[in-house]
mmCIF file of C-alpha atoms and ligand atoms in Angstrom:
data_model
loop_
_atom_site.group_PDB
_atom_site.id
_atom_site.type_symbol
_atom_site.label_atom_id
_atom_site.label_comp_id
_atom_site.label_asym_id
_atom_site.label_seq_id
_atom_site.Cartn_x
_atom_site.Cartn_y
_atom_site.Cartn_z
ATOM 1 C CA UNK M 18 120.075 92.526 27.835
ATOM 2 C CA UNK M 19 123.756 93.681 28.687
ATOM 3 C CA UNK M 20 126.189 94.193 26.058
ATOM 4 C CA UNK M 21 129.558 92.859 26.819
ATOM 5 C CA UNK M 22 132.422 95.292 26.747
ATOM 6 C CA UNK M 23 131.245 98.372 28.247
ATOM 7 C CA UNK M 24 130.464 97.406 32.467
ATOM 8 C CA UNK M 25 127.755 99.133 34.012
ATOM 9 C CA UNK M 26 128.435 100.601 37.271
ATOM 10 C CA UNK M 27 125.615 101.571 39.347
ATOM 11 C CA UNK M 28 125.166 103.522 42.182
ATOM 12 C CA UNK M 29 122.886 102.140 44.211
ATOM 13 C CA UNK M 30 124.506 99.328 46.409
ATOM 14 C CA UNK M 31 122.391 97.049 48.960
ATOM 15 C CA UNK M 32 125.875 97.291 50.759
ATOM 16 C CA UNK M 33 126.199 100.625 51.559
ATOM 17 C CA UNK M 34 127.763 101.593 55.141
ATOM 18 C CA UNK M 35 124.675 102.416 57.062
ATOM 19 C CA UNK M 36 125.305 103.791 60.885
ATOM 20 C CA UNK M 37 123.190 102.273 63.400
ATOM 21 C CA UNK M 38 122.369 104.478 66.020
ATOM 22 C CA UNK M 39 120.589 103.744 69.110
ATOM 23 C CA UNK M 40 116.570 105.075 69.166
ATOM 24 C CA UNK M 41 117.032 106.220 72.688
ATOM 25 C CA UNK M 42 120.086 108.620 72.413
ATOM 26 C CA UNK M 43 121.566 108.604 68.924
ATOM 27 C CA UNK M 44 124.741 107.151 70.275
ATOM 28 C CA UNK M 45 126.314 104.516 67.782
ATOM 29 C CA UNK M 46 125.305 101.042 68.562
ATOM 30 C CA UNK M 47 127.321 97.915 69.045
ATOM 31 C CA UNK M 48 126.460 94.401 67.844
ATOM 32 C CA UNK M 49 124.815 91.792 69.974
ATOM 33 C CA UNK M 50 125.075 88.632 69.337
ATOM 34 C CA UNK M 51 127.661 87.625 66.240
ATOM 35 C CA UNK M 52 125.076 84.936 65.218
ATOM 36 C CA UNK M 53 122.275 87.784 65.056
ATOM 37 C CA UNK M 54 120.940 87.992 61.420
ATOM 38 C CA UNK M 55 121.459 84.718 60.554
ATOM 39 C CA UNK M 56 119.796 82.492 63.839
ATOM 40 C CA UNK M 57 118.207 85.147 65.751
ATOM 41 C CA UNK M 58 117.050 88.736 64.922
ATOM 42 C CA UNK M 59 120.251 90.912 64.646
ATOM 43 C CA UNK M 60 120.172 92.495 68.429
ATOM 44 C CA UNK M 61 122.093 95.952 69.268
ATOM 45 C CA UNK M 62 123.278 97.442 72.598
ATOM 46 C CA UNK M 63 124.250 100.884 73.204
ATOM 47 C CA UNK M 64 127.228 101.855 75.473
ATOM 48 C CA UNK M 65 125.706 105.324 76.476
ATOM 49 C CA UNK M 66 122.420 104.449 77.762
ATOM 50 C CA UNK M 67 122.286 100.724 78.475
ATOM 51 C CA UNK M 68 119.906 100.287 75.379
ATOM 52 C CA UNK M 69 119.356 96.484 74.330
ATOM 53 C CA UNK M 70 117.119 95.428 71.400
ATOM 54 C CA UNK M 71 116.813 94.963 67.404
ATOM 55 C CA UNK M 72 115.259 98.482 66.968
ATOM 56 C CA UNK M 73 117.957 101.107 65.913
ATOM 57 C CA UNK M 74 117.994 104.167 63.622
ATOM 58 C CA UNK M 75 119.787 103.997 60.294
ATOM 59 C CA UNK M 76 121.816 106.921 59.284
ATOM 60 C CA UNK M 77 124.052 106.950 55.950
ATOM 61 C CA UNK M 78 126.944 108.723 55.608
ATOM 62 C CA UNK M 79 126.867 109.647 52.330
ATOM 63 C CA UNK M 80 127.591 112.883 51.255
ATOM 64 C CA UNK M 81 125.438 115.085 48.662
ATOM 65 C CA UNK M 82 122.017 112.882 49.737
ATOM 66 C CA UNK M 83 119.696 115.116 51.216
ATOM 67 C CA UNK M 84 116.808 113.019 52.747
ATOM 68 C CA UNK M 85 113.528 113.925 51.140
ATOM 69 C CA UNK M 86 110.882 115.577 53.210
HETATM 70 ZN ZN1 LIG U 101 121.542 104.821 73.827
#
């Protein structure tokens, strides 16, 4: 039920910028392959350590989010 007239903005976003970093060394990873994600699992390769896979670590940049512990 959304009344016209007044747009709701929310927050939450499944597009937020998310950083992947590599699981090995934290260094930012680079894409793979440009048809990963859509073919093929999305794969990542890191520049610092010679990493190659699909595992990475998210981290978001956002500001004011404290991760819960
Ligand atoms: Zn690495």
């Amino acid at each position: 039920m959304e009344s016209a007239g007044k747009p709701r903005i929310t927050r939450k976003s499944p597009l937020k910028p998310v950083i992947k970093l590599c699981p090995k060394c934290l260094h930012v990873l680079k894409r793979g392959s440009k048809l990963g994600g859509w073919l093929i699992p999305q794969d990542y390769y890191c520049q610092n350590c010679g990493y190659r896979g699909i595992v990475f670590v998210e981290r978001s940049d956002e500001v004011g989010e404290e991760p819960k512990q």
